[in-house]
Amino acid sequence: MRTELTFANLSGIETELLAVLAADTQSAKGPDAKPEPVLLTTDPAVKAAVAAVLASGEYKAGANETLLLHAPAGLAAKRLLIVGLGKLGKATVHGVRSGAGTAVRFTKPRGIRELVFALPDAELLAPGPCVRAAVEGALVGDFDPDTYRSERKDLSVQSFTLAAAASFDRGALEAAFAEGVIVGESQNFTRVLVNEPGNKLTPTILGQRAAEMASEVGLGWDVYSTETLHELKMGAFWSVSQGSEEPPALIVLRYEPEGVTTGPVLGLVGKGITFDSGGISLKPGDNMEKMKYDMAGGAAMIGAMRAIALLKPRVRVIGIVCAAENMPDGKAQKPGDVQTAMSGKTIEIINTDAEGRLVLADGLAYARQLGATHLIDAATLTGACVVALGMVNAGAFSNDDATYAKFDAALGVSGEKFWRLPLGDEYAELIKSDIGDIKNTGGRWGGACTAAEFLKVFVEDTPWIHLDIAGLAWVENSLPYIAKGPSGVAVRTILEWVRNF
């Protein structure tokens, strides 16, 4: 998709489709309160073109509600699309992101290949953040998962132009626009990886794709495999890998800004299980095909590292992805086995399907060995987190309030939804092992919390955040602003967390 920022008057823009945001100004409540939609633009010709339809009550400006007008009077555009934000008093930058995505997804199946999206003119919506959010939303909205369809039709929007009022600060908006392009493309880079089937994206190939990206954007990188895992004594990571014919990949990405030799070193660690059968503790067959996305946490770290390399924050960052297949071969680990992690801790294997925490255990320990002073990990770790939070929020855990405060602030920029869940000695007690130090599951209850406590053992006293993204890594049903399939969740928030340092 070609992206462009323009400061031309909306009514004079010649385009196949002009999209303008609207909001409901009705603040009263009750059965007699009727919506009072208004366009979020000062262009008098655009307002005149939609005055009649807004007055009719046919359109209510609900969130992502659309209305298309052909040959709008007084405008050079062939079509005018109105996209709702919902109540004006509750309108946010994140609604603008969704609105732009909605406009793109509305456009795609109609054979329209160019779109001009009007930056909203409203006091509640700061223009800079709205510019970034709009282009992010447009890029995310343009992605579709039908990569391997033999007769795939290219329905992509070829040109997206964001139109801003001439009164806005041109330099500030151009910078925000460029930033939004980087973030949106990085999120889509993650989604492309997550969408790949297990036979097309083995751990080795994931390592190759990460290395290619790193070379393109100027990151340092190394990709190791079996021999290095043994040298580093990564017994937990290797135990997951040993049942597969595909060798594991330990992916290391390094961002070292010029002149920065002191201060924090941030460690980004991702679970990269490119296919998860459950191992000997085999998963049910229903929906097992989705287990190709069990590397979504690792892919999020790779996408975040891409954005970090291009946006150049003044802080050192190490990205680590532990990639493997979890398969039920005759060589696979068994329930009851005891594994020794890189840290020296011994782990009793209760369930081989609790494998993500095993690879992360060694990844977190390795990040600390490489000098990370602060850690964040992301993983599609537990179904228990989905049970607790549904597919609305992802789970977040932390052992350090100051570190989590930076993450909480990042959510205000990213618009992603995470909910902090508890840690505590009571949960830690549930993973104590009779034969070793800890066991890899703590039973049925509080599974997301006991999994986080397991990881906490390996970060020790290092400030750390754990993201359980199992419920949000895959969009189960298409939404107005995003296609069914991989979401790329956590890329934006991880990036902002890093920038907050």
C-alpha positions as a Python dict, from the first residue, in 0.01 Angstrom:
ca = {
    (1, 'M'): (0, 0, 0),
    (2, 'R'): (133, 344, -95),
    (3, 'T'): (81, 593, 185),
    (4, 'E'): (77, 971, 160),
    (5, 'L'): (-5, 1272, 377),
    (6, 'T'): (-171, 1573, 212),
    (7, 'F'): (-292, 1912, 332),
    (8, 'A'): (-537, 1976, 46),
    (9, 'N'): (-899, 2086, 97),
    (10, 'L'): (-1126, 1781, 117),
    (11, 'S'): (-1392, 1903, -123),
    (12, 'G'): (-1139, 1950, -403),
    (13, 'I'): (-965, 1609, -376),
    (14, 'E'): (-1026, 1389, -676),
    (15, 'T'): (-1044, 1030, -556),
    (16, 'E'): (-1246, 712, -589),
    (17, 'L'): (-1344, 730, -223),
    (18, 'L'): (-1321, 997, 47),
    (19, 'A'): (-1379, 874, 404),
    (20, 'V'): (-1480, 1112, 684),
    (21, 'L'): (-1536, 1035, 1050),
    (22, 'A'): (-1856, 1116, 1235),
    (23, 'A'): (-1959, 1107, 1600),
    (24, 'D'): (-2279, 1121, 1800),
    (25, 'T'): (-2313, 1441, 2004),
    (26, 'Q'): (-2623, 1327, 2193),
    (27, 'S'): (-2536, 1323, 2563),
    (28, 'A'): (-2883, 1258, 2703),
    (29, 'K'): (-2992, 908, 2800),
    (30, 'G'): (-3325, 733, 2791),
    (31, 'P'): (-3569, 594, 2536),
    (32, 'D'): (-3643, 935, 2387),
    (33, 'A'): (-3277, 1032, 2332),
    (34, 'K'): (-3207, 1017, 1960),
    (35, 'P'): (-2857, 1019, 1808),
    (36, 'E'): (-2729, 1353, 1686),
    (37, 'P'): (-2445, 1267, 1445),
    (38, 'V'): (-2201, 1529, 1320),
    (39, 'L'): (-1909, 1509, 1079),
    (40, 'L'): (-1566, 1568, 1231),
    (41, 'T'): (-1454, 1810, 961),
    (42, 'T'): (-1472, 2184, 909),
    (43, 'D'): (-1505, 2157, 529),
    (44, 'P'): (-1843, 2322, 451),
    (45, 'A'): (-1891, 2137, 119),
    (46, 'V'): (-1848, 1797, 282),
    (47, 'K'): (-2089, 1893, 559),
    (48, 'A'): (-2345, 2011, 306),
    (49, 'A'): (-2316, 1688, 108),
    (50, 'V'): (-2426, 1479, 407),
    (51, 'A'): (-2659, 1720, 585),
    (52, 'A'): (-2978, 1556, 462),
    (53, 'V'): (-2880, 1200, 547),
    (54, 'L'): (-2759, 1297, 893),
    (55, 'A'): (-3082, 1484, 959),
    (56, 'S'): (-3290, 1183, 850),
    (57, 'G'): (-3192, 972, 1150),
    (58, 'E'): (-3093, 686, 920),
    (59, 'Y'): (-2730, 704, 1031),
    (60, 'K'): (-2639, 705, 1401),
    (61, 'A'): (-2255, 729, 1391),
    (62, 'G'): (-2209, 419, 1606),
    (63, 'A'): (-1856, 283, 1643),
    (64, 'N'): (-1736, 167, 1298),
    (65, 'E'): (-2084, 218, 1150),
    (66, 'T'): (-2055, 302, 779),
    (67, 'L'): (-2267, 485, 523),
    (68, 'L'): (-2171, 525, 157),
    (69, 'L'): (-2287, 810, -66),
    (70, 'H'): (-2231, 804, -443),
    (71, 'A'): (-2157, 1119, -641),
    (72, 'P'): (-2176, 1350, -339),
    (73, 'A'): (-2287, 1697, -442),
    (74, 'G'): (-2018, 1963, -440),
    (75, 'L'): (-1727, 1722, -400),
    (76, 'A'): (-1461, 1608, -646),
    (77, 'A'): (-1460, 1260, -489),
    (78, 'K'): (-1669, 994, -664),
    (79, 'R'): (-1789, 846, -334),
    (80, 'L'): (-1812, 964, 24),
    (81, 'L'): (-1788, 714, 310),
    (82, 'I'): (-1893, 813, 661),
    (83, 'V'): (-1739, 608, 943),
    (84, 'G'): (-1871, 638, 1297),
    (85, 'L'): (-1670, 682, 1617),
    (86, 'G'): (-1960, 644, 1859),
    (87, 'K'): (-2026, 906, 2129),
    (88, 'L'): (-1818, 1219, 2075),
    (89, 'G'): (-1750, 1254, 2447),
    (90, 'K'): (-1590, 908, 2450),
    (91, 'A'): (-1404, 937, 2119),
    (92, 'T'): (-1035, 843, 2137),
    (93, 'V'): (-732, 817, 1916),
    (94, 'H'): (-783, 440, 1924),
    (95, 'G'): (-1127, 489, 1770),
    (96, 'V'): (-959, 678, 1487),
    (97, 'R'): (-726, 380, 1435),
    (98, 'S'): (-1025, 148, 1410),
    (99, 'G'): (-1209, 395, 1189),
    (100, 'A'): (-927, 403, 937),
    (101, 'G'): (-911, 24, 938),
    (102, 'T'): (-1287, 11, 887),
    (103, 'A'): (-1263, 246, 589),
    (104, 'V'): (-995, 28, 427),
    (105, 'R'): (-1183, -296, 487),
    (106, 'F'): (-1503, -140, 353),
    (107, 'T'): (-1316, -40, 40),
    (108, 'K'): (-1137, -368, -39),
    (109, 'P'): (-1421, -598, -153),
    (110, 'R'): (-1579, -322, -363),
    (111, 'G'): (-1293, -306, -608),
    (112, 'I'): (-1191, 43, -498),
    (113, 'R'): (-813, 75, -494),
    (114, 'E'): (-760, 428, -366),
    (115, 'L'): (-881, 592, -51),
    (116, 'V'): (-849, 937, 104),
    (117, 'F'): (-913, 945, 477),
    (118, 'A'): (-986, 1278, 645),
    (119, 'L'): (-805, 1351, 970),
    (120, 'P'): (-1076, 1434, 1227),
    (121, 'D'): (-1109, 1791, 1342),
    (122, 'A'): (-1224, 1769, 1705),
    (123, 'E'): (-1092, 1917, 2028),
    (124, 'L'): (-1074, 1578, 2200),
    (125, 'L'): (-857, 1428, 1929),
    (126, 'A'): (-498, 1555, 1911),
    (127, 'P'): (-389, 1567, 1545),
    (128, 'G'): (-42, 1413, 1589),
    (129, 'P'): (-153, 1093, 1764),
    (130, 'C'): (-452, 1069, 1529),
    (131, 'V'): (-225, 1082, 1224),
    (132, 'R'): (-12, 798, 1354),
    (133, 'A'): (-315, 594, 1461),
    (134, 'A'): (-493, 643, 1128),
    (135, 'V'): (-208, 516, 913),
    (136, 'E'): (-150, 226, 1153),
    (137, 'G'): (-517, 132, 1128),
    (138, 'A'): (-516, 157, 750),
    (139, 'L'): (-215, -72, 713),
    (140, 'V'): (-355, -325, 961),
    (141, 'G'): (-693, -314, 787),
    (142, 'D'): (-538, -394, 450),
    (143, 'F'): (-397, -732, 559),
    (144, 'D'): (-578, -1053, 461),
    (145, 'P'): (-469, -1407, 554),
    (146, 'D'): (-547, -1589, 226),
    (147, 'T'): (-178, -1616, 131),
    (148, 'Y'): (-189, -1960, -30),
    (149, 'R'): (-522, -1942, -215),
    (150, 'S'): (-442, -2059, -569),
    (151, 'E'): (-678, -1811, -733),
    (152, 'R'): (-613, -1533, -488),
    (153, 'K'): (-748, -1198, -599),
    (154, 'D'): (-548, -895, -500),
    (155, 'L'): (-803, -682, -317),
    (156, 'S'): (-550, -462, -146),
    (157, 'V'): (-594, -87, -133),
    (158, 'Q'): (-312, 41, -350),
    (159, 'S'): (-316, 401, -229),
    (160, 'F'): (-405, 545, 111),
    (161, 'T'): (-387, 923, 155),
    (162, 'L'): (-443, 1094, 486),
    (163, 'A'): (-582, 1444, 443),
    (164, 'A'): (-516, 1701, 716),
    (165, 'A'): (-625, 2061, 750),
    (166, 'A'): (-371, 2319, 637),
    (167, 'S'): (-386, 2483, 981),
    (168, 'F'): (-215, 2186, 1148),
    (169, 'D'): (161, 2174, 1212),
    (170, 'R'): (294, 2017, 892),
    (171, 'G'): (629, 1904, 1032),
    (172, 'A'): (479, 1739, 1340),
    (173, 'L'): (219, 1555, 1135),
    (174, 'E'): (471, 1435, 879),
    (175, 'A'): (683, 1288, 1160),
    (176, 'A'): (379, 1120, 1316),
    (177, 'F'): (275, 983, 978),
    (178, 'A'): (618, 832, 911),
    (179, 'E'): (613, 674, 1256),
    (180, 'G'): (269, 526, 1197),
    (181, 'V'): (385, 366, 873),
    (182, 'I'): (674, 196, 1053),
    (183, 'V'): (453, 69, 1335),
    (184, 'G'): (176, -53, 1106),
    (185, 'E'): (417, -231, 874),
    (186, 'S'): (595, -391, 1171),
    (187, 'Q'): (267, -520, 1310),
    (188, 'N'): (183, -664, 969),
    (189, 'F'): (529, -820, 950),
    (190, 'T'): (444, -1006, 1269),
    (191, 'R'): (106, -1108, 1130),
    (192, 'V'): (265, -1250, 815),
    (193, 'L'): (489, -1471, 1029),
    (194, 'V'): (206, -1587, 1255),
    (195, 'N'): (-12, -1668, 954),
    (196, 'E'): (240, -1912, 804),
    (197, 'P'): (156, -2282, 844),
    (198, 'G'): (395, -2509, 1030),
    (199, 'N'): (529, -2673, 714),
    (200, 'K'): (616, -2332, 567),
    (201, 'L'): (763, -2178, 883),
    (202, 'T'): (980, -2424, 1072),
    (203, 'P'): (1206, -2297, 1352),
    (204, 'T'): (1494, -2282, 1103),
    (205, 'I'): (1293, -2079, 854),
    (206, 'L'): (1170, -1844, 1129),
    (207, 'G'): (1535, -1784, 1213),
    (208, 'Q'): (1609, -1710, 847),
    (209, 'R'): (1319, -1466, 819),
    (210, 'A'): (1427, -1287, 1137),
    (211, 'A'): (1787, -1264, 1013),
    (212, 'E'): (1677, -1123, 676),
    (213, 'M'): (1470, -857, 849),
    (214, 'A'): (1753, -774, 1087),
    (215, 'S'): (1997, -726, 800),
    (216, 'E'): (1752, -497, 621),
    (217, 'V'): (1696, -264, 917),
    (218, 'G'): (2043, -270, 1071),
    (219, 'L'): (2002, -500, 1371),
    (220, 'G'): (2276, -730, 1488),
    (221, 'W'): (2171, -1093, 1482),
    (222, 'D'): (2268, -1454, 1547),
    (223, 'V'): (2069, -1771, 1495),
    (224, 'Y'): (2185, -2080, 1684),
    (225, 'S'): (2057, -2437, 1695),
    (226, 'T'): (2102, -2771, 1870),
    (227, 'E'): (2474, -2756, 1939),
    (228, 'T'): (2452, -2415, 2105),
    (229, 'L'): (2155, -2521, 2317),
    (230, 'H'): (2367, -2806, 2451),
    (231, 'E'): (2669, -2578, 2504),
    (232, 'L'): (2454, -2334, 2701),
    (233, 'K'): (2295, -2623, 2892),
    (234, 'M'): (1946, -2514, 2788),
    (235, 'G'): (1786, -2835, 2906),
    (236, 'A'): (1436, -2689, 2932),
    (237, 'F'): (1439, -2549, 2577),
    (238, 'W'): (1596, -2866, 2433),
    (239, 'S'): (1343, -3090, 2608),
    (240, 'V'): (1066, -2937, 2397),
    (241, 'S'): (1268, -2970, 2077),
    (242, 'Q'): (1384, -3327, 2119),
    (243, 'G'): (1066, -3489, 1988),
    (244, 'S'): (1076, -3318, 1648),
    (245, 'E'): (1271, -3389, 1332),
    (246, 'E'): (1299, -3011, 1292),
    (247, 'P'): (1593, -2860, 1486),
    (248, 'P'): (1530, -2569, 1721),
    (249, 'A'): (1638, -2212, 1660),
    (250, 'L'): (1767, -1970, 1921),
    (251, 'I'): (1719, -1631, 1757),
    (252, 'V'): (1908, -1332, 1899),
    (253, 'L'): (1853, -977, 1771),
    (254, 'R'): (2055, -682, 1899),
    (255, 'Y'): (1976, -310, 1885),
    (256, 'E'): (2265, -91, 2000),
    (257, 'P'): (2211, 281, 1933),
    (258, 'E'): (2525, 473, 1855),
    (259, 'G'): (2678, 639, 2158),
    (260, 'V'): (2465, 456, 2415),
    (261, 'T'): (2694, 246, 2635),
    (262, 'T'): (2530, 289, 2976),
    (263, 'G'): (2183, 269, 3119),
    (264, 'P'): (1930, -12, 3101),
    (265, 'V'): (1945, -306, 2862),
    (266, 'L'): (1599, -432, 2776),
    (267, 'G'): (1547, -802, 2709),
    (268, 'L'): (1254, -899, 2484),
    (269, 'V'): (1190, -1274, 2501),
    (270, 'G'): (932, -1454, 2288),
    (271, 'K'): (787, -1803, 2274),
    (272, 'G'): (838, -1936, 1922),
    (273, 'I'): (663, -2274, 1905),
    (274, 'T'): (605, -2297, 1529),
    (275, 'F'): (369, -2590, 1579),
    (276, 'D'): (236, -2732, 1904),
    (277, 'S'): (84, -3078, 1899),
    (278, 'G'): (103, -3093, 2279),
    (279, 'G'): (375, -3357, 2261),
    (280, 'I'): (305, -3684, 2444),
    (281, 'S'): (23, -3500, 2628),
    (282, 'L'): (-142, -3472, 2289),
    (283, 'K'): (-392, -3193, 2226),
    (284, 'P'): (-746, -3277, 2104),
    (285, 'G'): (-768, -3286, 1725),
    (286, 'D'): (-1032, -3012, 1701),
    (287, 'N'): (-870, -2679, 1613),
    (288, 'M'): (-518, -2819, 1636),
    (289, 'E'): (-447, -2656, 1300),
    (290, 'K'): (-447, -2319, 1479),
    (291, 'M'): (-143, -2425, 1677),
    (292, 'K'): (70, -2279, 1401),
    (293, 'Y'): (16, -1949, 1584),
    (294, 'D'): (182, -2071, 1902),
    (295, 'M'): (482, -1863, 1794),
    (296, 'A'): (285, -1537, 1807),
    (297, 'G'): (479, -1415, 2112),
    (298, 'G'): (810, -1469, 1935),
    (299, 'A'): (677, -1305, 1620),
    (300, 'A'): (564, -1005, 1824),
    (301, 'M'): (919, -963, 1955),
    (302, 'I'): (1058, -984, 1602),
    (303, 'G'): (809, -723, 1480),
    (304, 'A'): (882, -498, 1777),
    (305, 'M'): (1256, -523, 1710),
    (306, 'R'): (1193, -416, 1350),
    (307, 'A'): (1008, -105, 1468),
    (308, 'I'): (1274, -33, 1730),
    (309, 'A'): (1550, -48, 1470),
    (310, 'L'): (1368, 201, 1246),
    (311, 'L'): (1246, 441, 1516),
    (312, 'K'): (1581, 439, 1700),
    (313, 'P'): (1505, 492, 2070),
    (314, 'R'): (1808, 576, 2286),
    (315, 'V'): (1819, 249, 2480),
    (316, 'R'): (1988, -86, 2417),
    (317, 'V'): (1760, -380, 2340),
    (318, 'I'): (1815, -754, 2301),
    (319, 'G'): (1547, -969, 2138),
    (320, 'I'): (1545, -1345, 2198),
    (321, 'V'): (1307, -1594, 2039),
    (322, 'C'): (1316, -1960, 2139),
    (323, 'A'): (1174, -2147, 1839),
    (324, 'A'): (1088, -2516, 1832),
    (325, 'E'): (823, -2769, 1736),
    (326, 'N'): (649, -2964, 2013),
    (327, 'M'): (589, -3311, 1869),
    (328, 'P'): (506, -3662, 2007),
    (329, 'D'): (798, -3857, 1860),
    (330, 'G'): (956, -4161, 2025),
    (331, 'K'): (1236, -3927, 2137),
    (332, 'A'): (996, -3675, 2291),
    (333, 'Q'): (1004, -3600, 2661),
    (334, 'K'): (746, -3777, 2876),
    (335, 'P'): (529, -3675, 3170),
    (336, 'G'): (736, -3749, 3479),
    (337, 'D'): (1069, -3659, 3321),
    (338, 'V'): (1295, -3417, 3508),
    (339, 'Q'): (1480, -3153, 3305),
    (340, 'T'): (1759, -2919, 3412),
    (341, 'A'): (1721, -2562, 3289),
    (342, 'M'): (2005, -2329, 3194),
    (343, 'S'): (1982, -2166, 3537),
    (344, 'G'): (2041, -2501, 3708),
    (345, 'K'): (1684, -2531, 3833),
    (346, 'T'): (1529, -2877, 3791),
    (347, 'I'): (1181, -2909, 3641),
    (348, 'E'): (944, -3201, 3678),
    (349, 'I'): (739, -3239, 3359),
    (350, 'I'): (377, -3293, 3454),
    (351, 'N'): (230, -3212, 3114),
    (352, 'T'): (428, -3188, 2791),
    (353, 'D'): (171, -2942, 2655),
    (354, 'A'): (295, -2686, 2907),
    (355, 'E'): (598, -2637, 2685),
    (356, 'G'): (600, -2264, 2626),
    (357, 'R'): (715, -2187, 2978),
    (358, 'L'): (1002, -2432, 2931),
    (359, 'V'): (1149, -2254, 2630),
    (360, 'L'): (1090, -1916, 2794),
    (361, 'A'): (1269, -2031, 3111),
    (362, 'D'): (1594, -2069, 2920),
    (363, 'G'): (1528, -1764, 2701),
    (364, 'L'): (1483, -1542, 3007),
    (365, 'A'): (1793, -1684, 3173),
    (366, 'Y'): (1994, -1627, 2853),
    (367, 'A'): (1874, -1267, 2825),
    (368, 'R'): (1999, -1206, 3177),
    (369, 'Q'): (2332, -1367, 3086),
    (370, 'L'): (2361, -1131, 2788),
    (371, 'G'): (2320, -833, 3019),
    (372, 'A'): (1948, -753, 3020),
    (373, 'T'): (1858, -537, 3319),
    (374, 'H'): (1482, -539, 3250),
    (375, 'L'): (1279, -818, 3089),
    (376, 'I'): (953, -856, 2903),
    (377, 'D'): (825, -1180, 2754),
    (378, 'A'): (526, -1258, 2535),
    (379, 'A'): (365, -1593, 2474),
    (380, 'T'): (43, -1766, 2379),
    (381, 'L'): (91, -1941, 2710),
    (382, 'T'): (-230, -2056, 2875),
    (383, 'G'): (-590, -2132, 2796),
    (384, 'A'): (-654, -2037, 3157),
    (385, 'C'): (-584, -1673, 3072),
    (386, 'V'): (-848, -1689, 2797),
    (387, 'V'): (-1096, -1837, 3044),
    (388, 'A'): (-1023, -1555, 3287),
    (389, 'L'): (-1023, -1260, 3048),
    (390, 'G'): (-1195, -1387, 2736),
    (391, 'M'): (-1089, -1247, 2401),
    (392, 'V'): (-1113, -889, 2523),
    (393, 'N'): (-796, -842, 2730),
    (394, 'A'): (-462, -1019, 2729),
    (395, 'G'): (-300, -1095, 3062),
    (396, 'A'): (-3, -911, 3211),
    (397, 'F'): (206, -995, 3516),
    (398, 'S'): (499, -814, 3675),
    (399, 'N'): (732, -841, 3972),
    (400, 'D'): (812, -467, 3970),
    (401, 'D'): (561, -183, 3990),
    (402, 'A'): (791, 81, 3838),
    (403, 'T'): (858, -137, 3534),
    (404, 'Y'): (488, -211, 3498),
    (405, 'A'): (406, 161, 3521),
    (406, 'K'): (603, 213, 3199),
    (407, 'F'): (401, -66, 3040),
    (408, 'D'): (73, 81, 3161),
    (409, 'A'): (171, 415, 3009),
    (410, 'A'): (251, 236, 2683),
    (411, 'L'): (-105, 105, 2666),
    (412, 'G'): (-230, 462, 2648),
    (413, 'V'): (-43, 502, 2318),
    (414, 'S'): (-87, 157, 2171),
    (415, 'G'): (-457, 116, 2240),
    (416, 'E'): (-408, -254, 2311),
    (417, 'K'): (-592, -414, 2602),
    (418, 'F'): (-399, -588, 2880),
    (419, 'W'): (-517, -659, 3233),
    (420, 'R'): (-272, -704, 3519),
    (421, 'L'): (-316, -1033, 3702),
    (422, 'P'): (-166, -1133, 4038),
    (423, 'L'): (146, -1316, 4143),
    (424, 'G'): (208, -1442, 4496),
    (425, 'D'): (352, -1705, 4724),
    (426, 'E'): (27, -1899, 4725),
    (427, 'Y'): (58, -1952, 4349),
    (428, 'A'): (429, -2031, 4379),
    (429, 'E'): (345, -2304, 4631),
    (430, 'L'): (135, -2482, 4368),
    (431, 'I'): (434, -2543, 4138),
    (432, 'K'): (668, -2694, 4396),
    (433, 'S'): (783, -3041, 4296),
    (434, 'D'): (835, -3345, 4516),
    (435, 'I'): (1122, -3475, 4303),
    (436, 'G'): (1279, -3153, 4170),
    (437, 'D'): (1270, -2779, 4228),
    (438, 'I'): (948, -2696, 4043),
    (439, 'K'): (695, -2862, 3817),
    (440, 'N'): (571, -2723, 3488),
    (441, 'T'): (202, -2706, 3580),
    (442, 'G'): (28, -2614, 3902),
    (443, 'G'): (-302, -2786, 3843),
    (444, 'R'): (-631, -2669, 3702),
    (445, 'W'): (-699, -2360, 3907),
    (446, 'G'): (-524, -2027, 3849),
    (447, 'G'): (-331, -2168, 3556),
    (448, 'A'): (-227, -1832, 3412),
    (449, 'C'): (-95, -1724, 3752),
    (450, 'T'): (98, -2045, 3823),
    (451, 'A'): (251, -2027, 3474),
    (452, 'A'): (367, -1673, 3548),
    (453, 'E'): (509, -1788, 3882),
    (454, 'F'): (701, -2057, 3695),
    (455, 'L'): (864, -1791, 3475),
    (456, 'K'): (932, -1571, 3774),
    (457, 'V'): (1169, -1839, 3907),
    (458, 'F'): (1400, -1777, 3610),
    (459, 'V'): (1401, -1396, 3616),
    (460, 'E'): (1492, -1396, 3987),
    (461, 'D'): (1517, -1031, 4100),
    (462, 'T'): (1534, -876, 3750),
    (463, 'P'): (1243, -634, 3684),
    (464, 'W'): (1012, -826, 3453),
    (465, 'I'): (678, -827, 3273),
    (466, 'H'): (506, -1138, 3137),
    (467, 'L'): (240, -1108, 2865),
    (468, 'D'): (0, -1398, 2814),
    (469, 'I'): (-151, -1318, 2473),
    (470, 'A'): (-328, -1650, 2410),
    (471, 'G'): (-673, -1490, 2382),
    (472, 'L'): (-583, -1204, 2147),
    (473, 'A'): (-313, -1341, 1915),
    (474, 'W'): (-575, -1475, 1674),
    (475, 'V'): (-891, -1290, 1566),
    (476, 'E'): (-1160, -1557, 1558),
    (477, 'N'): (-1410, -1359, 1351),
    (478, 'S'): (-1353, -1071, 1112),
    (479, 'L'): (-1417, -730, 1265),
    (480, 'P'): (-1496, -409, 1074),
    (481, 'Y'): (-1133, -293, 1109),
    (482, 'I'): (-931, -618, 1102),
    (483, 'A'): (-950, -950, 919),
    (484, 'K'): (-999, -1287, 1080),
    (485, 'G'): (-659, -1439, 1156),
    (486, 'P'): (-338, -1317, 1321),
    (487, 'S'): (-367, -987, 1508),
    (488, 'G'): (-6, -886, 1572),
    (489, 'V'): (-104, -803, 1929),
    (490, 'A'): (164, -667, 2165),
    (491, 'V'): (392, -520, 1895),
    (492, 'R'): (271, -165, 1953),
    (493, 'T'): (278, -190, 2331),
    (494, 'I'): (620, -352, 2353),
    (495, 'L'): (757, -80, 2127),
    (496, 'E'): (612, 195, 2347),
    (497, 'W'): (736, 22, 2663),
    (498, 'V'): (1087, 29, 2518),
    (499, 'R'): (1053, 395, 2420),
    (500, 'N'): (942, 481, 2775),
    (501, 'F'): (1296, 397, 2890),
}
